[in-house]
XYZ file of C-alpha atoms in Angstrom:
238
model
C 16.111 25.347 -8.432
C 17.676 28.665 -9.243
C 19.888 28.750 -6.457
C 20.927 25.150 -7.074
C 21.844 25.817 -10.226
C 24.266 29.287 -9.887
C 26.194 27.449 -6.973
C 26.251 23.944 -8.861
C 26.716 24.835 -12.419
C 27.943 28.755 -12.439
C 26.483 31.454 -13.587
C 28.242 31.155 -16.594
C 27.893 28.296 -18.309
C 24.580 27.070 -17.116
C 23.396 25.890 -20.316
C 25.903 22.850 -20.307
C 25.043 20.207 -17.639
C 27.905 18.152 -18.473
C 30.434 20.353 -17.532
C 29.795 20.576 -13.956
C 30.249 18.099 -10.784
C 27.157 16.537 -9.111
C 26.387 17.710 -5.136
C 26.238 15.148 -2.965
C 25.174 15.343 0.676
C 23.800 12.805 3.106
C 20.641 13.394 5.562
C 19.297 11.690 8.911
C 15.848 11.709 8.437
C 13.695 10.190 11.746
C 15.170 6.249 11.416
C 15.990 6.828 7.829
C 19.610 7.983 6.348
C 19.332 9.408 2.914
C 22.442 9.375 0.822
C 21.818 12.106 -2.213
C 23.335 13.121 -5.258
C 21.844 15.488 -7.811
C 23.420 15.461 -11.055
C 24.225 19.378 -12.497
C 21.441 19.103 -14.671
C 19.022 18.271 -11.846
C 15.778 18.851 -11.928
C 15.584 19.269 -15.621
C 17.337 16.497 -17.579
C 18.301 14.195 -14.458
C 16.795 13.003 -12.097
C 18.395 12.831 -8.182
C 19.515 9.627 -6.932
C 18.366 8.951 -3.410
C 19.765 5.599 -1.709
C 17.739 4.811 1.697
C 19.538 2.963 4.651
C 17.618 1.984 7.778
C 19.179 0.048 10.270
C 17.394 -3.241 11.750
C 14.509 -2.638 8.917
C 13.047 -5.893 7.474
C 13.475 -6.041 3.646
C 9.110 -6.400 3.495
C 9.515 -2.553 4.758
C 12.710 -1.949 3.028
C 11.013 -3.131 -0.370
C 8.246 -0.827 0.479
C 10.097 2.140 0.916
C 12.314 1.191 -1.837
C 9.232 0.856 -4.403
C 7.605 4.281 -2.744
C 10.461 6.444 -3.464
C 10.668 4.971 -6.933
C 7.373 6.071 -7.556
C 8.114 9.861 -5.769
C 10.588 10.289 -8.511
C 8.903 9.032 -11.328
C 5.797 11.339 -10.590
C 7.824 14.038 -10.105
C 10.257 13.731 -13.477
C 11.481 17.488 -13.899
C 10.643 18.872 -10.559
C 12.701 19.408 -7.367
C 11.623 16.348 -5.207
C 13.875 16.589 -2.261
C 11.041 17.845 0.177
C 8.384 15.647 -1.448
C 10.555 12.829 -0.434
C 10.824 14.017 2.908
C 6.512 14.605 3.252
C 6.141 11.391 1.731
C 8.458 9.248 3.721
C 7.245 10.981 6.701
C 4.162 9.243 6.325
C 5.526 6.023 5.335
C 7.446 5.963 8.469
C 4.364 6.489 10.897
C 2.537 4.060 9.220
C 5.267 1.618 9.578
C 6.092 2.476 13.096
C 1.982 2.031 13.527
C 2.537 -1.759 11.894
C 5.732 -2.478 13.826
C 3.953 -1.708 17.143
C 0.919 -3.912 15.991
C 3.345 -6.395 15.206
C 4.982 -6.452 18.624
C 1.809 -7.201 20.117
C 1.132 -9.896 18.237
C 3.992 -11.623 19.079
C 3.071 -11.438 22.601
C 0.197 -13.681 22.052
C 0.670 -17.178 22.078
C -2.461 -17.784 19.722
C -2.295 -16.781 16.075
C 1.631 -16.346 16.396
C 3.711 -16.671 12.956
C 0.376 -17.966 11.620
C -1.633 -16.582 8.713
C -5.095 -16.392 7.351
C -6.745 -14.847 4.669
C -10.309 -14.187 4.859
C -13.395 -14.120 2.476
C -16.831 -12.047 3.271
C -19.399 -11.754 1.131
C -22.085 -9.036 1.550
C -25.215 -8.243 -0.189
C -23.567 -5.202 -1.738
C -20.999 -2.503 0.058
C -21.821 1.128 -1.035
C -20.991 2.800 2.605
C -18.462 4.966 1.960
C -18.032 5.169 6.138
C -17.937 1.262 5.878
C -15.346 1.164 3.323
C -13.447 4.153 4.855
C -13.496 2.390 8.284
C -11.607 -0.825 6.648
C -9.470 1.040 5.161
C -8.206 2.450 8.287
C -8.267 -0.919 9.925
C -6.036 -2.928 7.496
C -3.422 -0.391 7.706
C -4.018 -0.363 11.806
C -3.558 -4.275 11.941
C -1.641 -4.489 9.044
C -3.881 -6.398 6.849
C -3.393 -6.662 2.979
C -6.121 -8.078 0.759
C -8.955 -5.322 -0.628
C -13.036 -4.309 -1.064
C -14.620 -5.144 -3.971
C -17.717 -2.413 -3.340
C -20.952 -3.113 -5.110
C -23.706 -5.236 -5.363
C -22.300 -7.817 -4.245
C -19.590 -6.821 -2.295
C -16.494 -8.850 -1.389
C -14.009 -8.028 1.138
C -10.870 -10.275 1.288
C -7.830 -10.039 4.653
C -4.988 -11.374 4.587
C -2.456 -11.314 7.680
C -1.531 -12.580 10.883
C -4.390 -14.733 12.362
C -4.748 -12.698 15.337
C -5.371 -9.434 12.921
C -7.951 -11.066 10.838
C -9.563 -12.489 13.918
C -9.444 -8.634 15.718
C -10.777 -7.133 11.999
C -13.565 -9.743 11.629
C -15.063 -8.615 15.296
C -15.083 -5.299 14.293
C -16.286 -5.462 10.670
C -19.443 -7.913 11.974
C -20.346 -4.810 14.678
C -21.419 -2.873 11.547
C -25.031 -2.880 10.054
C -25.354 -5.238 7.316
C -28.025 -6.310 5.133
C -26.313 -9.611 4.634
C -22.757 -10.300 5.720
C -21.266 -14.113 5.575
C -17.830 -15.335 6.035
C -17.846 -17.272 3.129
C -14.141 -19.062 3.109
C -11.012 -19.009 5.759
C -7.654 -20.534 4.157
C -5.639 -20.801 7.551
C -3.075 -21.410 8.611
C -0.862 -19.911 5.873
C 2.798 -19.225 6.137
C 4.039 -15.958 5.266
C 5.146 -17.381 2.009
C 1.417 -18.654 0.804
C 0.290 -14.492 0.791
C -0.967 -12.987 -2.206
C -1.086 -9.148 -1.169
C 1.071 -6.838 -0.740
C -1.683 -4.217 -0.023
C -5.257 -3.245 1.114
C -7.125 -1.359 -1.168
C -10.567 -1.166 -3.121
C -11.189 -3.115 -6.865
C -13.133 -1.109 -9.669
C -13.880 -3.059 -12.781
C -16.616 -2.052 -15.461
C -19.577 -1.138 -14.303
C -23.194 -1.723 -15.188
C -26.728 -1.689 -14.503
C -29.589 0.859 -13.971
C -27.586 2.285 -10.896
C -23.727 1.335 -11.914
C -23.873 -0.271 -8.821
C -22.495 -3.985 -10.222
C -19.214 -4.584 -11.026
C -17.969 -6.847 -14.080
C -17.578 -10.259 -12.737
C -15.942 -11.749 -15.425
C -12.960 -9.394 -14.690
C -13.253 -9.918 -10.977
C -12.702 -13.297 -12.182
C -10.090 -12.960 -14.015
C -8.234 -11.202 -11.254
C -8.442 -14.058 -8.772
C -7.334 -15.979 -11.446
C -4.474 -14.176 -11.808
C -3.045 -14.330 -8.302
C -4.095 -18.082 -8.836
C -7.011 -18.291 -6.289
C -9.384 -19.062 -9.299
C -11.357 -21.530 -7.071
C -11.881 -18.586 -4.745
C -14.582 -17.600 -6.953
C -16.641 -20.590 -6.725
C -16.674 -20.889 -3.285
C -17.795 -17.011 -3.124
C -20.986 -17.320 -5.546
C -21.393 -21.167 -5.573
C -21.030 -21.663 -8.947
């Protein structure tokens, strides 16, 4: 930061941003080409501008990269974030490359191709973190969106190519359950009909002599939002 500012703004008038030109340089990060420009008063009073080019990308992944670095800067408002852009998008990129290769198999398969599902267990109640950890891990492996709802009851929605849901639903009925049903399959979906654009666990309020239940009426609410309100019904036949 020091350095950036004696050979951008000079050592003599560093106290007035506006009187000095921005620094712009471009970098070929892995697949990614980052076009930069920090203003003169970067990091304090402006924030760098970071454009992201990445040839043959689909915009799904180009959104996604688009939305993470948002996010990079915003947490970061004041600080250099050139090399937390870099860690960051490092990981991105393997998990994408990870997708992209599940994706390529896939397509191979004549069964489940360009068709979607989305999935609906319910289970007597999810507290394993090593359950929950293992899904985790999975979704992002066969690029599954949807989430865990841990608890008693537990509810664990995927959403995703059919083949994925089909390879996720072996594995998560190989693990010891108390009660685990498949309570609803909406299939075949087009890529259009998807509600996620993640994987990841719900907390609502929690209550009872263990805090081990989770507020319904908010879980409710939730599906209702995304408009699968009838979702609900099915789950706890009501």
């Amino acid at each position: 930061k020091q350095w950036y500012q004696r050979r951008v703004r000079g050592q003599d008038n560093a106290d007035d941003p506006d009187q000095h030109p921005m620094l712009r340089f471009n970098i070929k990060f892995r697949e990614l080409h980052l076009a930069v420009i920090l203003p003169s008063s970067y990091p304090d009073y402006a924030p760098a501008e970071i454009r992201i080019t990445w040839c043959g990308l689909n915009s799904d992944y180009e959104s996604l990269i688009s939305n993470k670095l948002k996010a990079i800067l915003s947490e970061n408002e004041g600080e250099c974030v050139i090399l937390n852009v870099m860690a960051e998008l490092s990981e991105l990129i393997s998990d994408i490359d990870v997708c992209k290769e599940s994706s390529r198999l896939n397509s191979t398969e004549e069964i489940g191709k360009n068709v979607y599902s989305r999935v609906w267990y319910y289970a007597h109640h999810i507290y394993s973190r090593e359950k929950r950890t293992h899904m985790l891990q999975w979704s992002k492996e066969l690029c599954l969106n949807g989430f865990i709802l841990p608890g008693k009851p537990g509810i664990i929605c995927v959403e995703g190519s059919k083949m994925s849901c089909k390879e996720f639903n072996s594995r998560v009925r190989a693990m010891n359950w108390q009660l685990l049903k498949l309570q609803h399959e909406e299939s075949p979906l087009s890529q259009d009909d998807t509600k996620f654009v993640n994987f990841k666990e719900l907390i609502f309020d929690v209550h009872g002599r263990a805090n081990n239940h989770q507020d319904l009426g908010q879980f409710r609410t939730f599906l209702g939002n995304l408009a699968l309100g009838d979702i609900f019904q099915i789950l706890f036949n009501v």
